[in-house]
Amino acid sequence: MPALGRAGWRRLLPGWRHPARIVVTAFAVAILAGTLLLTLPAATADGHPADLVTALFTATSAVCVTGLVVVDTPDYWSAFGEVVILGLIQIGGLGIMTLASLLGLLIARRLGLRLQLTAQAETKALGLGEVRRVVSGVVTVSLLFEAVTAVVLTLRLALGHHYTWPDALYHGVFHAVSAFNNAGFALYSDSLVRFATDPWISLTVALAVIAGGLGFPVWLELWRHRRGRRHWSLHAKITLLVIGMLLVIGTVAIIAAEWTNPRTLGALDPGERLLAGFFTAVMTRTAGFNSVDIGQLEPGTLLVHDILMFIGGGSASTAGGIKVTTFALLAFVILAEVRGEPTVHVMGRRLPAAVQRQALTVALLSVGAVVAGTLALLTLTPHDLDETLFEAVSAFGTVGLSTGITADLPTAGRLVLVALMFVGRLGPITLASALALRDRTRRYELPEERPIVG
């Protein structure tokens, strides 16, 4: 049988080099490898191999930097298992930031459907030099924030909570990586409830989560144009503005709703309530840590969580959701339509119609995924709408917060969350890139007709 040449393989596997397929395949392979490692006897505390669904769920949650768990992380997994989870979190976080940044660069350069990772003569080509700069930049930013966070947490745990230095270092590094990558995995059965009143722990973790949720492109612009905002791109301006607004709105809404709730903030002193309320609002940015019992929140607060978790964080960041830029673009489109303006203008720039369609597509398909997941959980479990919707949004937004029903879900329900985590982590990125890279020229236009709207 004659060997297939490069052209033959391309015909046999059409589109195999499409960036979206590369991203999905890479993450699927990482999840499979993590699942196999977590099924080893050495990965569990009692030495018995974890069942396949538990290992798959945990590996997916780690690679997709979600933080949902069906077993108690510190009790069920051994030190080897925890290190595997930590490695999967790091791979998932770095992978998302790197691949999303490269896809963003590719889209900005309008290179077509195939990612060419070779130096090319055209000035608009994505060469190896740029790829290396993006990859090295993502790694440098990630390790820098993780290192600073780990140092602060280690010192606080050792000096303020009397941990031994080895334990303080291990816990500090684990939670620093988990925080910056917006993973939400914790080495405590109560997440970070025991540190709810400790500003050194709470604020450090919260700031690491915010830093990871901004995204590498924003940090790159902040560094390059650190002397002024005039040269910031529209993406950076929208990301910073909307994340800041949502943090303020979320904090105020959560504190107001839970101020007198004795099962959450009401049991704390006024200053501690403000700290815990801010921490809770930050965690809805897809981090997954909690310093209060999520299952005891008021129904209105759960709805606020649902909204914030669905929106998520910045593009090309470790955060999930539909992304703040998508949410903001839709808001600007609505505002322009209400005003009767023919085009959408934002901060001195006009939004292309293609970008508006992409934002609408990502948002509506994401709504469809959450609705489908919620219906599936309602059918498969005895839990009510508040709990199942919260769980579905948390999984899709790769948040990791839970009202406490995750461990009680049947196998089918856990697989639903696995699918939501995978789709939620990769769906918006791959869908947006696929839409942006699919630039086709229409050779003719049909007669125009306007149906009745509303």
Coordinates of C-alpha atoms in Angstrom, one line a residue:
M1 CA 0.0 0.0 0.0
P2 CA 1.6 3.3 -1.1
A3 CA 2.4 5.8 1.7
L4 CA 0.3 8.9 1.9
G5 CA 2.1 12.1 1.3
R6 CA 1.2 15.4 3.0
A7 CA -1.3 16.2 0.3
G8 CA -2.9 12.8 0.6
W9 CA -3.4 13.2 4.4
R10 CA -4.9 16.6 3.8
R11 CA -7.4 15.1 1.4
L12 CA -8.1 12.3 3.8
L13 CA -8.5 14.5 6.9
P14 CA -10.0 17.8 5.5
G15 CA -9.6 20.7 7.8
W16 CA -7.5 18.8 10.3
R17 CA -5.4 21.9 11.0
H18 CA -8.3 24.2 11.7
P19 CA -7.5 26.0 15.0
A20 CA -10.8 25.1 16.6
R21 CA -10.2 21.4 16.0
I22 CA -6.7 21.6 17.4
V23 CA -8.0 23.3 20.6
V24 CA -10.7 20.7 21.2
T25 CA -8.5 17.8 20.4
A26 CA -5.7 19.0 22.7
F27 CA -8.0 19.5 25.6
A28 CA -9.7 16.1 25.0
V29 CA -6.3 14.4 25.1
A30 CA -5.4 16.2 28.3
I31 CA -8.6 15.2 30.0
L32 CA -8.1 11.6 28.9
A33 CA -4.6 11.5 30.2
G34 CA -5.7 13.1 33.5
T35 CA -8.5 10.5 33.8
L36 CA -6.1 7.6 33.4
L37 CA -3.8 9.1 36.0
L38 CA -6.6 9.6 38.5
T39 CA -7.7 6.0 38.1
L40 CA -4.4 4.7 39.4
P41 CA -4.5 3.3 43.0
A42 CA -1.7 5.8 44.0
A43 CA -4.1 8.7 43.2
T44 CA -6.6 7.9 46.1
A45 CA -6.0 8.2 49.8
D46 CA -7.2 4.6 50.5
G47 CA -5.3 3.0 47.7
H48 CA -8.4 1.8 45.8
P49 CA -8.7 2.9 42.2
A50 CA -11.2 5.7 41.6
D51 CA -14.2 4.7 39.4
L52 CA -14.0 6.0 35.9
V53 CA -16.8 8.6 36.2
T54 CA -15.3 10.1 39.3
A55 CA -11.9 10.3 37.6
L56 CA -13.4 11.7 34.4
F57 CA -15.4 14.3 36.2
T58 CA -12.4 15.5 38.3
A59 CA -10.0 15.5 35.3
T60 CA -12.5 17.5 33.2
S61 CA -13.2 19.9 36.1
A62 CA -9.4 20.4 36.5
V63 CA -8.5 20.8 32.8
C64 CA -11.5 23.1 32.2
V65 CA -10.5 25.0 35.4
T66 CA -13.9 24.7 36.8
G67 CA -13.6 23.4 40.4
L68 CA -16.8 21.3 40.7
V69 CA -16.2 18.1 42.6
V70 CA -18.1 14.9 43.3
V71 CA -15.7 13.8 46.1
D72 CA -14.0 15.7 48.9
T73 CA -10.6 16.7 47.4
P74 CA -8.4 16.6 50.6
D75 CA -10.0 13.3 51.9
Y76 CA -10.5 11.3 48.7
W77 CA -7.3 12.0 46.8
S78 CA -3.8 11.3 47.9
A79 CA -0.9 13.7 47.6
F80 CA -0.1 12.2 44.2
G81 CA -3.7 12.7 43.1
E82 CA -3.7 16.3 44.3
V83 CA -0.5 16.9 42.4
V84 CA -2.1 15.4 39.3
I85 CA -5.1 17.8 39.7
L86 CA -2.7 20.7 40.2
G87 CA -0.9 19.8 37.0
L88 CA -4.1 19.5 35.1
I89 CA -5.2 22.9 36.4
Q90 CA -1.9 24.5 35.2
I91 CA -2.2 22.8 31.8
G92 CA -5.8 23.9 31.4
G93 CA -5.1 27.5 32.4
L94 CA -2.0 28.0 30.4
G95 CA -3.5 26.1 27.4
I96 CA -6.6 28.3 27.4
M97 CA -4.7 31.6 27.7
T98 CA -2.1 30.6 25.1
L99 CA -4.5 29.1 22.5
A100 CA -7.1 31.8 23.0
S101 CA -4.4 34.5 22.6
L102 CA -3.0 32.9 19.5
L103 CA -6.5 32.6 18.1
G104 CA -7.1 36.2 18.9
L105 CA -3.9 37.2 17.1
L106 CA -4.9 35.0 14.2
I107 CA -8.3 36.6 13.9
A108 CA -6.9 40.1 14.1
R109 CA -4.6 39.3 11.3
R110 CA -7.4 37.7 9.2
L111 CA -5.3 34.7 8.0
G112 CA -8.2 32.5 6.8
L113 CA -9.0 29.1 8.0
R114 CA -5.6 27.5 8.7
L115 CA -3.2 28.4 11.5
Q116 CA 0.2 28.8 9.8
L117 CA 2.9 28.4 12.5
T118 CA 5.8 29.1 10.1
A119 CA 7.5 32.3 9.3
Q120 CA 6.0 33.7 6.1
A121 CA 6.9 36.6 3.7
E122 CA 3.6 38.4 4.1
T123 CA 3.7 41.1 6.7
K124 CA 0.3 40.0 8.1
A125 CA 1.3 36.4 8.6
L126 CA 1.5 34.8 12.1
G127 CA 5.2 33.9 12.3
L128 CA 7.1 31.7 14.7
G129 CA 8.5 34.8 16.4
E130 CA 5.1 36.1 17.3
V131 CA 4.0 32.7 18.5
R132 CA 7.0 32.4 20.7
R133 CA 6.4 35.8 22.2
V134 CA 2.8 35.0 22.9
V135 CA 3.6 31.7 24.5
S136 CA 6.5 33.1 26.6
G137 CA 4.4 36.0 27.6
V138 CA 1.5 33.9 28.8
V139 CA 3.8 31.6 30.8
T140 CA 5.7 34.6 32.3
V141 CA 2.5 36.4 33.3
S142 CA 1.0 33.2 34.8
L143 CA 4.0 32.1 36.7
L144 CA 4.6 35.7 38.0
F145 CA 1.2 36.1 39.5
E146 CA 1.2 32.5 40.8
A147 CA 4.5 33.0 42.5
V148 CA 3.5 36.3 44.2
T149 CA 0.2 34.8 45.3
A150 CA 2.0 31.6 46.6
V151 CA 4.5 33.7 48.6
V152 CA 1.8 35.7 50.3
L153 CA -0.4 32.7 51.1
T154 CA 2.6 30.7 52.4
L155 CA 3.7 33.4 54.7
R156 CA 0.2 34.0 56.0
L157 CA -0.5 30.3 56.6
A158 CA 2.9 29.8 58.4
L159 CA 2.9 32.9 60.5
G160 CA -0.8 33.6 61.0
H161 CA -2.3 30.1 61.1
H162 CA 0.7 28.2 62.5
Y163 CA 1.2 25.8 59.6
T164 CA 4.6 24.1 59.3
W165 CA 6.6 25.6 56.5
P166 CA 6.4 22.6 54.2
D167 CA 2.6 22.4 54.6
A168 CA 2.3 26.2 54.2
L169 CA 4.3 26.1 51.0
Y170 CA 2.3 23.2 49.6
H171 CA -1.0 24.8 50.4
G172 CA 0.2 28.2 49.2
V173 CA 1.3 26.9 45.9
F174 CA -1.8 24.8 45.3
H175 CA -4.2 27.6 46.0
A176 CA -2.2 30.2 44.1
V177 CA -2.3 28.1 41.0
S178 CA -6.0 27.3 41.5
A179 CA -6.8 30.9 42.1
F180 CA -5.0 32.5 39.2
N181 CA -6.3 29.8 36.8
N182 CA -9.9 30.5 38.2
A183 CA -10.1 26.7 39.1
G184 CA -11.6 26.8 42.5
F185 CA -10.1 23.6 43.8
A186 CA -9.2 23.8 47.5
L187 CA -7.4 21.5 49.9
Y188 CA -10.1 22.1 52.5
S189 CA -13.5 20.4 52.8
D190 CA -15.2 23.8 53.4
S191 CA -13.4 25.5 50.5
L192 CA -12.2 28.8 52.1
V193 CA -14.9 29.3 54.6
R194 CA -12.4 29.0 57.5
F195 CA -10.6 32.0 56.1
A196 CA -13.7 34.1 55.5
T197 CA -12.6 36.7 58.0
D198 CA -8.9 36.7 57.1
P199 CA -8.2 39.6 54.7
W200 CA -4.7 38.3 53.9
I201 CA -6.1 35.0 52.5
S202 CA -9.4 36.3 51.1
L203 CA -8.0 39.4 49.3
T204 CA -4.9 37.7 48.0
V205 CA -7.0 34.9 46.5
A206 CA -9.6 37.4 45.1
L207 CA -6.9 39.5 43.5
A208 CA -5.3 36.5 41.9
V209 CA -8.7 35.5 40.5
I210 CA -9.3 39.0 39.1
A211 CA -5.8 38.9 37.5
G212 CA -6.4 35.6 35.9
G213 CA -9.8 36.7 34.7
L214 CA -8.5 39.7 32.8
G215 CA -6.6 37.7 30.1
F216 CA -3.2 38.0 28.7
P217 CA -4.0 40.5 25.9
V218 CA -5.2 43.0 28.5
W219 CA -2.1 42.5 30.6
L220 CA 0.1 42.9 27.6
E221 CA -1.6 46.2 26.7
L222 CA -1.4 47.5 30.3
W223 CA 2.3 46.8 30.2
R224 CA 3.0 48.3 26.8
H225 CA 0.9 51.4 27.4
R226 CA 1.4 51.7 31.2
R227 CA 2.0 55.4 30.9
G228 CA -1.5 56.3 29.6
R229 CA -4.8 54.9 28.5
R230 CA -5.0 56.7 25.2
H231 CA -3.4 53.8 23.2
W232 CA -5.5 51.1 24.8
S233 CA -7.4 49.0 22.4
L234 CA -11.2 48.8 22.5
H235 CA -11.0 45.2 23.8
A236 CA -8.9 46.3 26.8
K237 CA -11.1 49.3 27.6
I238 CA -14.3 47.2 27.4
T239 CA -12.8 44.4 29.5
L240 CA -11.6 46.6 32.3
L241 CA -14.7 48.7 32.4
V242 CA -17.2 45.9 32.4
I243 CA -15.3 43.7 34.9
G244 CA -15.1 46.7 37.2
M245 CA -18.8 47.5 36.9
L246 CA -19.8 43.9 37.4
L247 CA -17.6 43.5 40.5
V248 CA -19.2 46.6 42.1
I249 CA -22.7 45.7 41.1
G250 CA -22.2 42.1 42.2
T251 CA -20.7 43.1 45.6
V252 CA -23.5 45.6 46.4
A253 CA -26.2 43.1 45.3
I254 CA -24.8 40.2 47.3
I255 CA -24.1 42.3 50.4
A256 CA -27.6 43.9 50.3
A257 CA -29.4 40.6 49.9
E258 CA -27.3 38.6 52.5
W259 CA -26.6 41.3 55.1
T260 CA -29.2 40.0 57.5
N261 CA -29.1 36.3 56.5
P262 CA -27.8 34.5 59.7
R263 CA -26.7 31.5 57.6
T264 CA -24.3 33.5 55.5
L265 CA -23.1 37.2 56.0
G266 CA -25.5 37.9 58.9
A267 CA -23.3 35.8 61.3
L268 CA -20.3 38.1 60.7
D269 CA -19.3 41.5 61.9
P270 CA -20.0 44.5 59.6
G271 CA -16.4 44.7 58.3
E272 CA -16.3 40.9 57.8
R273 CA -19.5 41.0 55.9
L274 CA -18.1 43.5 53.5
L275 CA -15.0 41.3 53.0
A276 CA -17.0 38.1 52.5
G277 CA -19.5 39.9 50.2
F278 CA -16.7 41.2 48.0
F279 CA -15.0 37.8 48.0
T280 CA -18.2 36.1 47.0
A281 CA -18.8 38.6 44.2
V282 CA -15.3 38.0 42.8
M283 CA -15.7 34.2 42.8
T284 CA -18.7 34.5 40.5
R285 CA -16.2 35.5 37.9
T286 CA -15.7 31.7 37.4
A287 CA -13.3 31.0 40.3
G288 CA -15.3 28.6 42.4
F289 CA -13.9 29.2 45.9
N290 CA -16.5 30.1 48.6
S291 CA -16.2 31.7 52.0
V292 CA -19.9 31.3 52.8
D293 CA -22.2 28.3 52.4
I294 CA -23.6 28.7 48.9
G295 CA -26.5 26.4 49.7
Q296 CA -27.7 28.9 52.3
L297 CA -27.9 31.9 50.0
E298 CA -31.3 33.6 49.3
P299 CA -33.0 32.7 46.0
G300 CA -32.4 36.3 44.8
T301 CA -28.7 36.0 45.5
L302 CA -28.6 32.7 43.6
L303 CA -30.1 34.4 40.6
V304 CA -27.4 37.2 40.8
H305 CA -24.8 34.4 40.9
D306 CA -26.4 32.8 37.8
I307 CA -26.2 36.1 35.8
L308 CA -22.6 36.9 36.8
M309 CA -21.4 33.3 36.3
F310 CA -23.0 33.2 32.8
I311 CA -21.3 36.5 31.8
G312 CA -17.9 35.3 33.1
G313 CA -14.6 37.1 32.7
G314 CA -12.3 38.4 30.0
S315 CA -11.5 36.9 26.6
A316 CA -8.3 34.8 26.4
S317 CA -8.3 34.5 30.2
T318 CA -8.6 31.6 32.6
A319 CA -12.2 32.7 33.2
G320 CA -15.2 31.1 31.5
G321 CA -18.7 32.3 30.6
I322 CA -19.7 34.1 27.4
K323 CA -17.1 36.7 28.3
V324 CA -17.6 40.3 29.3
T325 CA -16.8 41.6 25.8
T326 CA -19.7 39.5 24.3
F327 CA -22.0 40.8 27.0
A328 CA -20.9 44.4 26.5
L329 CA -21.2 44.3 22.7
L330 CA -24.7 43.0 22.9
A331 CA -25.6 45.8 25.3
F332 CA -24.1 48.4 22.9
V333 CA -26.1 46.9 20.0
I334 CA -29.3 47.1 22.0
L335 CA -28.5 50.7 23.0
A336 CA -27.9 51.7 19.4
E337 CA -31.1 50.0 18.2
V338 CA -33.1 51.8 21.0
R339 CA -31.7 55.1 19.8
G340 CA -32.5 54.3 16.2
E341 CA -28.9 54.6 15.1
P342 CA -28.0 52.7 11.9
T343 CA -24.5 51.6 13.1
V344 CA -23.0 50.8 16.5
H345 CA -20.4 53.1 17.9
V346 CA -18.4 52.3 21.0
M347 CA -15.7 54.6 22.5
G348 CA -14.9 56.3 19.3
R349 CA -15.0 53.1 17.2
R350 CA -17.6 51.5 14.9
L351 CA -18.4 47.9 15.5
P352 CA -18.4 45.7 12.3
A353 CA -21.7 43.9 11.6
A354 CA -19.8 40.6 11.6
V355 CA -18.7 41.1 15.3
Q356 CA -22.2 41.9 16.3
R357 CA -23.5 38.6 14.7
Q358 CA -20.7 36.7 16.3
A359 CA -21.6 38.0 19.8
L360 CA -25.3 37.2 19.3
T361 CA -24.5 33.7 18.1
V362 CA -22.2 32.9 21.0
A363 CA -24.7 34.3 23.5
L364 CA -27.8 32.5 22.1
L365 CA -26.0 29.2 21.7
S366 CA -24.7 29.5 25.2
V367 CA -28.2 30.1 26.5
G368 CA -29.3 27.0 24.6
A369 CA -26.6 24.9 26.2
V370 CA -27.5 26.0 29.7
V371 CA -31.2 25.4 29.1
A372 CA -30.6 22.0 27.7
G373 CA -28.3 21.1 30.7
T374 CA -30.9 22.4 33.2
L375 CA -33.7 20.4 31.6
A376 CA -31.5 17.3 31.6
L377 CA -30.7 17.7 35.3
L378 CA -34.4 18.4 36.2
T379 CA -35.3 15.2 34.4
L380 CA -32.5 13.0 35.9
T381 CA -32.6 14.3 39.5
P382 CA -35.2 15.2 42.2
H383 CA -33.7 18.7 42.7
D384 CA -35.6 21.9 42.0
L385 CA -35.1 24.6 39.3
D386 CA -33.0 26.9 41.5
E387 CA -30.4 24.2 42.3
T388 CA -30.3 22.6 38.8
L389 CA -30.0 26.0 37.0
F390 CA -27.3 27.1 39.4
E391 CA -25.4 23.8 38.8
A392 CA -25.8 24.0 35.0
V393 CA -24.6 27.7 34.8
S394 CA -21.7 27.0 37.2
A395 CA -20.6 24.1 35.0
F396 CA -21.0 25.9 31.7
G397 CA -19.4 29.0 33.0
T398 CA -16.5 26.9 34.5
V399 CA -17.1 28.5 37.9
G400 CA -17.2 25.6 40.3
L401 CA -19.6 27.0 42.8
S402 CA -22.3 24.6 43.9
T403 CA -25.3 24.5 46.2
G404 CA -24.1 21.1 47.4
I405 CA -25.9 18.8 45.0
T406 CA -23.0 17.8 42.8
A407 CA -21.9 14.8 44.9
D408 CA -25.5 13.5 45.0
L409 CA -26.0 13.5 41.3
P410 CA -26.4 10.1 39.5
T411 CA -23.9 9.0 36.9
A412 CA -26.0 10.5 34.1
G413 CA -26.3 13.8 35.9
R414 CA -22.5 13.9 36.4
L415 CA -21.9 13.2 32.7
V416 CA -24.3 16.1 31.8
L417 CA -22.0 18.4 33.9
V418 CA -18.9 16.9 32.3
A419 CA -20.4 17.9 28.9
L420 CA -21.3 21.3 30.1
M421 CA -17.9 22.0 31.5
F422 CA -16.2 20.9 28.3
V423 CA -18.6 22.9 26.0
G424 CA -18.5 25.9 28.4
R425 CA -14.7 26.0 28.5
L426 CA -14.1 25.5 24.8
G427 CA -17.4 26.3 23.1
P428 CA -17.3 30.2 23.2
I429 CA -13.6 30.2 22.2
T430 CA -13.8 27.8 19.3
L431 CA -17.2 29.1 18.2
A432 CA -16.1 32.7 18.1
S433 CA -12.8 31.9 16.3
A434 CA -14.6 29.6 13.8
L435 CA -17.1 32.4 13.0
A436 CA -14.4 35.0 12.8
L437 CA -12.2 32.9 10.6
R438 CA -15.0 31.9 8.2
D439 CA -15.0 34.9 6.0
R440 CA -16.9 34.1 2.8
T441 CA -17.8 36.5 0.0
R442 CA -21.4 36.4 -1.2
R443 CA -21.6 36.7 -5.0
Y444 CA -25.1 38.0 -5.0
E445 CA -27.8 39.4 -2.8
L446 CA -31.5 38.4 -2.7
P447 CA -34.4 41.0 -2.6
E448 CA -34.9 42.5 0.8
E449 CA -38.1 42.0 2.8
R450 CA -38.7 42.9 6.5
P451 CA -40.8 40.6 8.6
I452 CA -42.8 41.9 11.6
V453 CA -40.6 42.0 14.8
G454 CA -42.3 41.8 18.2

